[in-house]
Amino acid sequence: MYRLLGTLEGMSETNETGENRNDEEAGTPVMSTVERAELRLKQDEVIAENINQGKSFDDAIDPTNKQFGPEGQPEQVQMRVAKRAQMLKDGVAPYPVVVEVSDTISGVRAKYEGKLGAGDETEDVVSIAGRVLFLRNGGGLCFVQLAAGDGTRIQGMISKKEVGADSLKAFKQFVDLGDHLYLKGRVIASKTGELSIFVSEWKIAAKALQPLPALHKDLTEDVRTRKPYVGMIADEKMRDMVRSRSKVVASLRNTFAKDDFLEVETPMLQTVHGGAAARPFVTHMNAFDMDLYLRIAPELFLKRCLVGGIERVFEINRDFRNEGVDGTHAPEFTMLEAYQAYGNYDTIAVLTKKLIQQSAIDAFGSTKVTLLDGSEYDFGGEWKEIAMYESLSESLGEEITPETSVTHLGAIADKLGVERDDVENHGKLIEHLWEHFYEDGLGAEIPTFVRDFPVETSPLVKGHRSKQGVVEKWDLYVRGFELATGYSELNDPVVQRQRLVDQARDALAGDVEAMDIDEDFLEALGVGMPPAGGMGMGIDRLLIALTGATIRETITFPLVKPLD
């Protein structure tokens, strides 16, 4: 059957060194996704057929996978499939449409916690549902622990005297760890004082076919990232991260609403990539037979909103950048961008500080947060400011200005062992040198704004009011990483065209992160965009700052490379 369902003799695969090898060299036959699914479906059908023929669970399954091979389901899954089949045979729905839940586990605990002594009973009847995380089957009394989605737990007691011998037998036969279970009964306290439901009626609300991991052990990183739904069941910290993220996003929206900002949605598929220096993902639209880019930033469309008269605008959006992955970078991430007409990089810094401080208060109760390693970080009080050129000059022991030549900066970089780009200019060298001295430890104690960047690396930013060759841009650093950036936005269409032309030349020279020329955006600027301040902040990075987690831990479903 294993061969019949798809693996052809002589199929080959490529090993890690790129060499072809046949099935025998690979150790196990190569199967496509469809073939594997077909094989497991056939296995489910065979188990159900065995059950319908009256076989026991043990006789219905193939624990050694002699029939279906290593690609078949493991024994635990087969056993649960057999139980599902038996329930269907008995006319019991393993996945009922409705269960009559009238109460929540957290609500029952809140109402009765601490109010019943050991052995106390009430006549109050409740009906709850939750996931089975503990089972102890005795002779005439079984114990089960149910958990709600928020992690709140409660004990259920199933007694033969209360539910009857047949019902208790079915409970022992069909209920497994991980099942969603419905319980109805009186609220009591057990002899040990445990708040419990003394069950008069029970029902499987959803049969779990896959077993849970050992709940008393720490999850592996592989399970956390590849099966976050399992992690949420087993790890309170993962559930808390999802809730914290939701609270932070809600707080940001609430703060914007109080400041009269409007939330808009901009295109995720774009004909021209722009708004940031990043390598885009490319896709293809069949209907128009044209290549499109996944959005790297919403900036150019949000600025069109300013042109259109929406003077305070923001978006919380998904962005995609085809670049490296590390503790603070992910190819798919959530970005907040906001623009305020008649503001500048000073006023937008005030707004950014307000957004971050209020999100800390709303999600964690204070501007002083406790990180995962147990340390504390305070977002309250006054934040620090430094200037890029001045701080770099201080570290090098010589004055560095926008007029310092590329040749001299390159020589300094080579002397210090600073990595240089294939396509480089004054601005890139300045930023690489500055990062060499400052990036890792900046903002370790106090959030720090780094101000006034080179013009070459900031093509969408307005020139500084008093410093030639510098633009009014800041980056906000917290605990050694960049959290947010803010601009006095460039609104001169002639200067903007020149900046984009310079970017296009860099792209032609091999800079894969350089922006393209967006004629529609330039035309919009020509209609007239008011002076404005703008900011961008990664939501994932904000969670990193507030919790001390990695970016994978803040993203509920991170992108990971498939195992096969």
Coordinates of C-alpha atoms in Angstrom, one line a residue:
M1 CA 0.0 0.0 0.0
Y2 CA 2.8 2.3 0.8
R3 CA 4.1 2.1 -2.8
L4 CA 0.6 2.0 -4.3
L5 CA -0.2 5.4 -2.7
G6 CA 2.5 7.2 -4.5
T7 CA 6.2 6.6 -3.9
L8 CA 7.6 5.5 -7.3
E9 CA 10.6 3.2 -7.5
G10 CA 13.7 5.1 -8.4
M11 CA 12.6 8.6 -7.2
S12 CA 15.5 10.7 -6.1
E13 CA 16.1 13.7 -3.9
T14 CA 18.9 16.2 -3.4
N15 CA 21.0 16.0 -0.2
E16 CA 22.5 19.0 1.7
T17 CA 25.6 18.9 -0.6
G18 CA 23.5 19.1 -3.7
E19 CA 24.2 15.6 -4.8
N20 CA 21.3 13.3 -6.0
R21 CA 20.6 10.2 -4.1
N22 CA 18.1 7.5 -4.5
D23 CA 15.4 6.3 -2.1
E24 CA 17.6 3.6 -0.5
E25 CA 20.4 6.1 0.1
A26 CA 18.0 8.6 1.7
G27 CA 16.8 5.9 4.1
T28 CA 13.1 6.5 3.6
P29 CA 11.0 6.8 0.5
V30 CA 10.3 10.3 -0.8
M31 CA 6.6 11.3 -0.6
S32 CA 4.8 14.4 -1.8
T33 CA 2.4 16.3 0.4
V34 CA -0.6 14.8 -1.4
E35 CA 0.8 11.3 -1.2
R36 CA 1.4 11.6 2.5
A37 CA -2.1 13.0 3.1
E38 CA -3.7 10.2 1.0
L39 CA -1.8 7.6 3.0
R40 CA -2.9 9.0 6.3
L41 CA -6.5 9.3 5.1
K42 CA -6.4 5.7 4.1
Q43 CA -5.1 4.8 7.5
D44 CA -8.0 6.6 9.2
E45 CA -10.4 4.8 6.9
V46 CA -8.9 1.4 7.8
I47 CA -9.1 2.1 11.5
A48 CA -12.8 3.2 11.2
E49 CA -13.6 0.1 9.2
N50 CA -12.0 -2.1 11.9
I51 CA -14.1 -0.3 14.6
N52 CA -17.3 -0.8 12.5
Q53 CA -16.4 -4.5 12.3
G54 CA -16.5 -4.6 16.1
K55 CA -12.8 -4.8 16.8
S56 CA -11.3 -3.3 20.0
F57 CA -9.2 -0.2 20.0
D58 CA -6.0 -2.2 20.3
D59 CA -7.0 -4.5 17.4
A60 CA -8.2 -1.6 15.2
I61 CA -4.9 0.2 15.1
D62 CA -1.5 -0.6 13.6
P63 CA 0.9 0.4 16.4
T64 CA 4.1 -0.7 14.5
N65 CA 2.9 0.8 11.2
K66 CA 3.7 -2.4 9.4
Q67 CA 0.9 -1.6 6.9
F68 CA 1.5 2.1 6.4
G69 CA 5.2 2.6 7.1
P70 CA 7.0 5.4 8.8
E71 CA 4.8 8.1 7.1
G72 CA 1.7 6.7 8.9
Q73 CA 0.3 8.2 12.1
P74 CA 1.9 7.4 15.4
E75 CA 0.2 5.0 17.8
Q76 CA -1.3 7.7 20.1
V77 CA -2.9 9.4 17.1
Q78 CA -4.2 6.1 15.8
M79 CA -5.8 5.3 19.2
R80 CA -7.6 8.7 19.2
V81 CA -8.8 8.2 15.7
A82 CA -10.2 4.8 16.8
K83 CA -12.0 6.5 19.7
R84 CA -13.5 9.1 17.3
A85 CA -14.7 6.2 15.0
Q86 CA -16.3 4.4 18.0
M87 CA -18.1 7.6 19.0
L88 CA -19.5 7.9 15.5
K89 CA -20.5 4.3 15.5
D90 CA -22.3 4.8 18.9
G91 CA -24.1 7.9 17.5
V92 CA -22.1 10.3 19.6
A93 CA -20.8 13.4 17.8
P94 CA -17.1 13.9 18.5
Y95 CA -17.4 17.5 17.3
P96 CA -21.0 18.7 18.2
V97 CA -22.3 21.9 16.7
V98 CA -23.5 23.2 20.1
V99 CA -22.7 22.7 23.8
E100 CA -24.9 24.5 26.2
V101 CA -22.2 26.5 28.1
S102 CA -23.7 29.0 30.6
D103 CA -20.7 29.9 32.7
T104 CA -17.0 30.5 32.4
I105 CA -14.2 28.9 34.4
S106 CA -12.9 32.2 35.4
G107 CA -16.4 33.4 36.4
V108 CA -17.0 30.3 38.6
R109 CA -13.6 30.8 40.3
A110 CA -14.2 34.5 40.9
K111 CA -17.6 33.8 42.5
Y112 CA -16.7 30.9 44.7
E113 CA -12.9 31.0 45.3
G114 CA -12.1 31.0 49.0
K115 CA -15.8 30.9 50.0
L116 CA -16.1 27.1 50.5
G117 CA -14.4 25.0 53.1
A118 CA -13.2 21.4 52.5
G119 CA -16.2 19.2 51.8
D120 CA -18.7 22.1 51.4
E121 CA -21.3 21.7 48.7
T122 CA -23.7 24.1 47.1
E123 CA -26.9 23.5 45.0
D124 CA -25.7 26.0 42.4
V125 CA -25.5 24.3 39.0
V126 CA -23.1 25.6 36.3
S127 CA -22.2 24.4 32.9
I128 CA -18.6 25.1 31.6
A129 CA -16.2 23.9 29.0
G130 CA -12.4 23.8 28.7
R131 CA -9.5 21.8 27.5
V132 CA -8.5 18.7 29.5
L133 CA -5.0 19.2 31.0
F134 CA -5.2 16.5 33.7
L135 CA -6.9 13.2 34.1
R136 CA -7.1 10.7 37.0
N137 CA -9.4 7.7 36.5
G138 CA -10.3 5.8 39.7
G139 CA -12.8 3.1 40.3
G140 CA -16.0 4.9 40.9
L141 CA -14.7 8.5 40.8
C142 CA -12.7 10.2 38.1
F143 CA -11.0 13.6 38.3
V144 CA -10.4 16.0 35.4
Q145 CA -8.9 19.4 35.3
L146 CA -10.2 21.8 32.6
A147 CA -8.4 25.0 31.5
A148 CA -10.0 28.0 29.8
G149 CA -8.2 29.9 27.1
D150 CA -6.8 32.4 29.6
G151 CA -5.2 29.5 31.6
T152 CA -7.7 29.6 34.4
R153 CA -8.3 26.0 35.6
I154 CA -11.0 24.1 37.6
Q155 CA -11.5 20.5 38.7
G156 CA -14.3 18.3 37.6
M157 CA -15.4 15.2 39.6
I158 CA -17.2 12.4 37.8
S159 CA -18.8 9.9 40.1
K160 CA -20.6 6.7 39.2
K161 CA -23.3 7.5 41.8
E162 CA -24.0 10.8 40.1
V163 CA -23.7 10.0 36.3
G164 CA -24.2 6.3 36.3
A165 CA -22.0 3.3 35.4
D166 CA -22.4 3.6 31.6
S167 CA -21.5 7.3 31.6
L168 CA -18.5 6.8 33.8
K169 CA -17.3 3.9 31.6
A170 CA -17.7 6.1 28.5
F171 CA -15.7 8.9 30.2
K172 CA -12.8 6.5 30.9
Q173 CA -13.0 5.1 27.4
F174 CA -13.2 8.2 25.3
V175 CA -11.7 11.3 27.2
D176 CA -8.0 12.1 26.6
L177 CA -5.7 14.9 27.5
G178 CA -6.2 17.8 25.2
D179 CA -9.9 17.1 24.5
H180 CA -12.3 20.0 24.8
L181 CA -14.8 18.9 27.4
Y182 CA -18.2 20.2 28.6
L183 CA -19.2 19.7 32.2
K184 CA -22.5 20.4 34.0
G185 CA -22.9 20.0 37.7
R186 CA -23.0 21.5 41.2
V187 CA -20.2 23.7 42.6
I188 CA -18.5 22.1 45.6
A189 CA -15.2 21.9 47.4
S190 CA -13.5 18.5 47.4
K191 CA -12.3 16.9 50.6
T192 CA -9.0 18.6 50.1
G193 CA -10.6 22.0 49.6
E194 CA -10.2 22.1 45.8
L195 CA -13.0 24.1 44.1
S196 CA -14.7 21.6 41.9
I197 CA -17.7 20.8 39.7
F198 CA -19.5 17.7 40.8
V199 CA -20.6 16.5 37.4
S200 CA -24.1 15.4 36.5
E201 CA -23.6 15.6 32.8
W202 CA -20.5 15.6 30.5
K203 CA -19.8 15.7 26.8
I204 CA -16.8 15.9 24.5
A205 CA -17.0 19.3 22.8
A206 CA -14.1 18.6 20.4
K207 CA -12.0 15.4 20.3
A208 CA -8.2 16.0 20.1
L209 CA -6.4 13.6 17.8
Q210 CA -2.9 14.9 18.4
P211 CA -1.5 14.5 21.9
L212 CA -0.2 17.5 23.9
P213 CA 3.5 17.8 24.9
A214 CA 4.5 17.1 28.5
L215 CA 3.1 20.1 30.3
H216 CA 5.6 19.9 33.2
K217 CA 8.5 20.4 30.8
D218 CA 9.7 23.5 29.0
L219 CA 8.8 23.7 25.4
T220 CA 11.5 23.4 22.8
E221 CA 12.2 26.4 20.5
D222 CA 11.1 24.3 17.6
V223 CA 7.6 23.7 19.1
R224 CA 7.3 27.4 20.1
T225 CA 7.9 28.7 16.6
R226 CA 6.5 25.9 14.4
K227 CA 3.5 25.0 16.5
P228 CA 2.6 28.2 18.4
Y229 CA -1.0 26.9 19.0
V230 CA 0.6 24.2 21.1
G231 CA 2.8 26.7 22.9
M232 CA -0.2 28.8 23.8
I233 CA -1.8 25.8 25.5
A234 CA 1.3 24.8 27.4
D235 CA 3.1 28.1 28.1
E236 CA 1.4 30.9 30.0
K237 CA 4.1 33.3 28.8
M238 CA 3.1 32.7 25.2
R239 CA -0.6 33.4 26.0
D240 CA 0.4 36.5 27.9
M241 CA 2.4 37.8 24.9
V242 CA -0.7 37.5 22.7
R243 CA -2.7 39.5 25.2
S244 CA 0.0 42.1 25.8
R245 CA 0.3 42.6 22.1
S246 CA -3.5 43.1 21.8
K247 CA -3.4 45.6 24.7
V248 CA -0.5 47.6 23.2
V249 CA -2.2 47.9 19.8
A250 CA -5.5 48.9 21.4
S251 CA -3.6 51.5 23.4
L252 CA -1.9 53.0 20.3
R253 CA -5.2 53.3 18.5
N254 CA -6.8 54.9 21.6
T255 CA -4.0 57.5 21.9
F256 CA -4.3 58.4 18.3
A257 CA -8.1 58.7 18.6
K258 CA -7.7 61.2 21.5
D259 CA -5.3 63.2 19.3
D260 CA -7.8 63.3 16.4
F261 CA -5.8 61.0 14.1
L262 CA -7.6 59.0 11.4
E263 CA -6.7 55.4 10.7
V264 CA -6.5 54.4 7.0
E265 CA -5.5 51.4 4.9
T266 CA -3.0 51.6 2.1
P267 CA -2.1 49.1 -0.6
M268 CA -0.1 46.0 0.2
L269 CA 0.6 45.3 -3.4
Q270 CA 2.5 48.2 -5.1
T271 CA 3.7 48.9 -8.6
V272 CA 6.7 50.8 -7.2
H273 CA 8.5 50.0 -4.0
G274 CA 9.3 52.9 -1.8
G275 CA 9.0 54.5 1.6
A276 CA 12.1 52.9 3.0
A277 CA 15.5 51.5 2.1
A278 CA 14.9 47.8 2.0
R279 CA 15.0 44.9 -0.5
P280 CA 11.4 44.1 -1.5
F281 CA 9.6 40.8 -2.2
V282 CA 8.4 40.5 -5.8
T283 CA 5.2 38.8 -6.9
H284 CA 3.2 38.6 -10.1
M285 CA -0.3 39.6 -10.9
N286 CA -1.8 37.3 -13.6
A287 CA -4.8 39.6 -14.5
F288 CA -2.5 42.5 -15.5
D289 CA 0.5 40.3 -16.4
M290 CA 2.8 42.5 -14.4
D291 CA 5.2 42.2 -11.5
L292 CA 4.2 43.8 -8.2
Y293 CA 6.1 44.5 -4.9
L294 CA 4.9 43.6 -1.4
R295 CA 4.8 46.7 0.6
I296 CA 8.0 47.6 2.5
A297 CA 6.4 50.7 4.0
P298 CA 3.1 52.7 3.7
E299 CA 4.8 56.1 3.8
L300 CA 4.3 57.3 0.3
F301 CA 0.6 56.5 0.4
L302 CA 0.1 58.1 3.8
K303 CA 1.7 61.3 2.5
R304 CA -0.8 61.2 -0.3
C305 CA -3.5 61.4 2.5
L306 CA -1.8 64.6 3.8
V307 CA -2.0 66.0 0.3
G308 CA -5.7 65.1 0.2
G309 CA -6.5 67.0 3.4
I310 CA -6.4 64.2 6.0
E311 CA -4.0 66.2 8.3
R312 CA -3.5 63.6 11.0
V313 CA -3.3 60.0 9.7
F314 CA -1.9 56.7 10.8
E315 CA -1.8 53.0 9.8
I316 CA -1.0 49.8 11.6
N317 CA 0.0 47.6 8.7
R318 CA 1.9 44.5 7.6
D319 CA 5.2 45.1 5.8
F320 CA 7.5 42.7 4.0
R321 CA 11.3 43.1 3.6
N322 CA 13.4 40.5 1.8
E323 CA 16.4 40.7 4.1
G324 CA 18.1 39.0 7.1
V325 CA 16.4 37.4 10.1
D326 CA 17.7 37.9 13.6
G327 CA 16.5 38.8 17.1
T328 CA 15.0 42.1 16.0
H329 CA 14.3 41.5 12.2
A330 CA 11.6 39.4 10.5
P331 CA 10.7 39.3 6.8
E332 CA 7.0 39.9 7.7
F333 CA 6.3 42.4 10.5
T334 CA 3.8 44.9 11.8
M335 CA 4.6 48.6 11.4
L336 CA 3.0 51.7 12.8
E337 CA 3.4 54.9 10.7
A338 CA 1.8 58.3 11.5
Y339 CA 1.9 61.7 9.9
Q340 CA 0.9 65.1 11.3
A341 CA 0.4 68.2 9.2
Y342 CA 2.2 71.3 10.4
G343 CA 4.4 69.2 12.7
N344 CA 8.1 68.4 12.5
Y345 CA 10.5 65.9 13.9
D346 CA 10.4 67.6 17.3
T347 CA 6.6 67.4 17.6
I348 CA 6.5 63.8 16.3
A349 CA 9.1 62.9 18.9
V350 CA 6.7 64.1 21.6
L351 CA 3.9 62.1 20.1
T352 CA 6.1 58.9 19.9
K353 CA 7.0 59.2 23.5
K354 CA 3.4 59.6 24.5
L355 CA 2.4 56.5 22.5
I356 CA 5.1 54.3 24.0
Q357 CA 4.5 55.5 27.6
Q358 CA 0.8 55.1 27.4
S359 CA 1.1 51.6 25.8
A360 CA 3.3 50.5 28.7
I361 CA 0.8 51.9 31.2
D362 CA -2.2 50.3 29.4
A363 CA -0.6 46.9 28.9
F364 CA 1.5 46.6 32.1
G365 CA 0.2 49.2 34.5
S366 CA 3.3 51.4 34.7
T367 CA 6.0 53.0 32.6
K368 CA 8.4 50.8 34.5
V369 CA 8.2 47.4 33.0
T370 CA 9.7 44.0 34.1
L371 CA 11.5 42.2 31.3
L372 CA 11.6 38.4 30.8
D373 CA 15.1 38.2 32.5
G374 CA 13.7 39.9 35.6
S375 CA 15.3 43.2 35.1
E376 CA 13.4 46.5 35.0
Y377 CA 13.3 49.2 32.4
D378 CA 11.7 52.6 32.9
F379 CA 10.1 54.5 30.0
G380 CA 9.1 57.4 32.2
G381 CA 10.8 60.7 32.9
E382 CA 12.9 62.6 30.5
W383 CA 14.6 60.8 27.5
K384 CA 18.1 61.4 26.3
E385 CA 19.1 63.1 23.0
I386 CA 22.4 63.0 21.1
A387 CA 23.4 64.2 17.6
M388 CA 24.9 61.7 15.1
Y389 CA 27.8 63.8 13.7
E390 CA 28.7 65.3 17.1
S391 CA 28.7 61.9 18.9
L392 CA 30.7 60.3 16.1
S393 CA 33.3 63.1 16.3
E394 CA 33.6 62.6 20.0
S395 CA 34.2 58.8 19.7
L396 CA 36.8 59.3 16.8
G397 CA 38.6 62.2 18.5
E398 CA 38.3 64.3 15.3
E399 CA 35.6 66.5 13.9
I400 CA 33.4 64.7 11.3
T401 CA 31.1 66.9 9.2
P402 CA 28.9 66.5 6.1
E403 CA 31.8 67.7 4.1
T404 CA 34.2 64.9 5.3
S405 CA 35.2 63.0 2.2
V406 CA 34.2 59.5 1.3
T407 CA 37.8 58.6 0.9
H408 CA 38.7 59.7 4.5
L409 CA 35.6 58.0 6.0
G410 CA 36.5 54.8 4.1
A411 CA 40.0 54.9 5.5
I412 CA 38.7 55.2 9.0
A413 CA 36.3 52.3 8.4
D414 CA 39.1 50.1 7.1
K415 CA 41.3 51.0 10.1
L416 CA 38.5 50.1 12.5
G417 CA 37.5 47.0 10.6
V418 CA 34.0 48.3 9.9
E419 CA 32.2 46.5 7.1
R420 CA 31.6 48.5 4.0
D421 CA 28.8 48.2 1.4
D422 CA 29.4 47.4 -2.3
V423 CA 27.6 50.7 -3.1
E424 CA 28.6 53.3 -0.6
N425 CA 28.4 57.0 -0.1
H426 CA 29.1 59.6 2.6
G427 CA 25.9 58.9 4.5
K428 CA 26.3 55.1 4.6
L429 CA 29.8 55.4 5.9
I430 CA 28.8 57.9 8.5
E431 CA 26.0 55.5 9.8
H432 CA 28.2 52.4 9.7
L433 CA 30.9 54.2 11.7
W434 CA 28.4 55.6 14.2
E435 CA 26.8 52.1 14.6
H436 CA 30.3 50.7 15.3
F437 CA 30.6 52.9 18.4
Y438 CA 27.1 53.3 19.6
E439 CA 24.4 50.9 18.4
D440 CA 24.8 47.9 20.7
G441 CA 24.6 49.7 24.1
L442 CA 22.6 52.8 23.2
G443 CA 19.5 53.3 25.3
A444 CA 20.5 50.7 27.8
E445 CA 19.4 52.8 30.8
I446 CA 17.3 55.6 29.2
P447 CA 15.5 55.7 25.8
T448 CA 17.7 57.8 23.5
F449 CA 16.9 59.9 20.4
V450 CA 19.7 60.0 17.9
R451 CA 19.2 63.2 15.8
D452 CA 20.3 64.8 12.5
F453 CA 21.3 62.2 9.9
P454 CA 23.2 62.4 6.6
V455 CA 21.1 63.4 3.7
E456 CA 22.3 60.5 1.5
T457 CA 20.6 57.9 3.6
S458 CA 17.4 59.8 4.2
P459 CA 15.8 60.6 0.8
L460 CA 12.3 61.4 2.2
V461 CA 13.4 63.8 4.9
K462 CA 13.5 67.6 4.9
G463 CA 16.9 69.3 5.1
H464 CA 17.9 70.7 8.5
R465 CA 17.0 74.2 9.3
S466 CA 20.5 75.2 10.3
K467 CA 22.9 72.4 9.4
Q468 CA 24.0 72.0 5.8
G469 CA 24.1 68.4 4.5
V470 CA 22.0 67.1 7.4
V471 CA 18.3 66.2 7.6
E472 CA 15.8 66.5 10.4
K473 CA 15.6 62.8 11.3
W474 CA 15.8 60.9 14.6
D475 CA 16.1 57.3 15.5
L476 CA 14.9 56.1 18.9
Y477 CA 17.1 53.5 20.6
V478 CA 16.1 51.3 23.5
R479 CA 18.3 48.7 25.1
G480 CA 20.7 48.6 22.1
F481 CA 18.2 48.4 19.2
E482 CA 16.3 50.9 17.0
L483 CA 12.7 51.1 18.1
A484 CA 11.3 54.0 16.0
T485 CA 12.2 56.7 13.5
G486 CA 10.8 60.2 13.0
Y487 CA 11.2 62.9 10.3
S488 CA 10.5 66.4 9.3
E489 CA 8.9 65.3 6.1
L490 CA 10.3 66.4 2.7
N491 CA 7.5 68.2 0.8
D492 CA 9.4 70.0 -2.0
P493 CA 8.7 68.0 -5.1
V494 CA 11.8 69.3 -6.9
V495 CA 14.1 68.3 -4.1
Q496 CA 12.3 65.0 -3.8
R497 CA 12.7 64.2 -7.4
Q498 CA 16.4 64.8 -7.1
R499 CA 16.6 62.5 -4.1
L500 CA 14.8 59.7 -5.9
V501 CA 17.0 60.1 -8.9
D502 CA 20.0 59.7 -6.7
Q503 CA 18.4 56.6 -5.2
A504 CA 17.7 55.2 -8.7
R505 CA 21.4 55.7 -9.6
D506 CA 22.4 53.8 -6.5
A507 CA 20.0 51.0 -7.6
L508 CA 21.6 50.9 -11.1
A509 CA 25.0 50.6 -9.4
G510 CA 23.8 47.5 -7.5
D511 CA 22.2 48.8 -4.3
V512 CA 19.3 46.4 -3.9
E513 CA 17.8 48.5 -1.1
A514 CA 17.6 51.7 -3.0
M515 CA 14.1 53.2 -3.7
D516 CA 12.6 53.5 -7.2
I517 CA 11.3 56.7 -8.8
D518 CA 7.5 57.0 -8.0
E519 CA 6.1 59.5 -10.5
D520 CA 2.6 59.3 -9.1
F521 CA 4.0 60.3 -5.7
L522 CA 6.0 63.1 -7.1
E523 CA 2.8 64.3 -8.9
A524 CA 0.9 64.2 -5.6
L525 CA 3.6 66.3 -3.9
G526 CA 3.2 68.7 -6.8
V527 CA -0.4 69.2 -5.8
G528 CA 0.9 70.4 -2.4
M529 CA 1.7 68.6 0.8
P530 CA 1.7 70.7 4.0
P531 CA 4.8 70.7 6.2
A532 CA 4.5 67.6 8.4
G533 CA 6.2 65.4 11.0
G534 CA 6.1 61.6 10.5
M535 CA 7.1 58.6 12.5
G536 CA 7.4 54.8 12.1
M537 CA 7.7 52.2 14.8
G538 CA 7.6 48.4 14.6
I539 CA 4.9 46.9 16.7
D540 CA 7.0 43.7 17.1
R541 CA 9.9 45.8 18.3
L542 CA 7.7 47.8 20.7
L543 CA 6.8 44.4 22.3
I544 CA 10.5 43.6 22.4
A545 CA 11.2 46.8 24.2
L546 CA 8.3 46.4 26.7
T547 CA 9.0 42.7 27.5
G548 CA 12.6 41.8 26.7
A549 CA 11.4 39.0 24.2
T550 CA 12.9 38.3 20.8
I551 CA 11.0 39.2 17.7
R552 CA 9.9 35.6 17.1
E553 CA 8.4 35.5 20.6
T554 CA 6.4 38.7 19.9
I555 CA 5.0 37.5 16.6
T556 CA 2.2 35.0 17.2
F557 CA 2.9 33.1 14.0
P558 CA 6.5 33.7 12.9
L559 CA 7.7 32.6 9.5
V560 CA 10.0 29.6 9.8
K561 CA 11.7 27.5 7.2
P562 CA 9.8 24.2 6.6
L563 CA 11.5 21.0 7.8
D564 CA 10.8 19.2 4.6

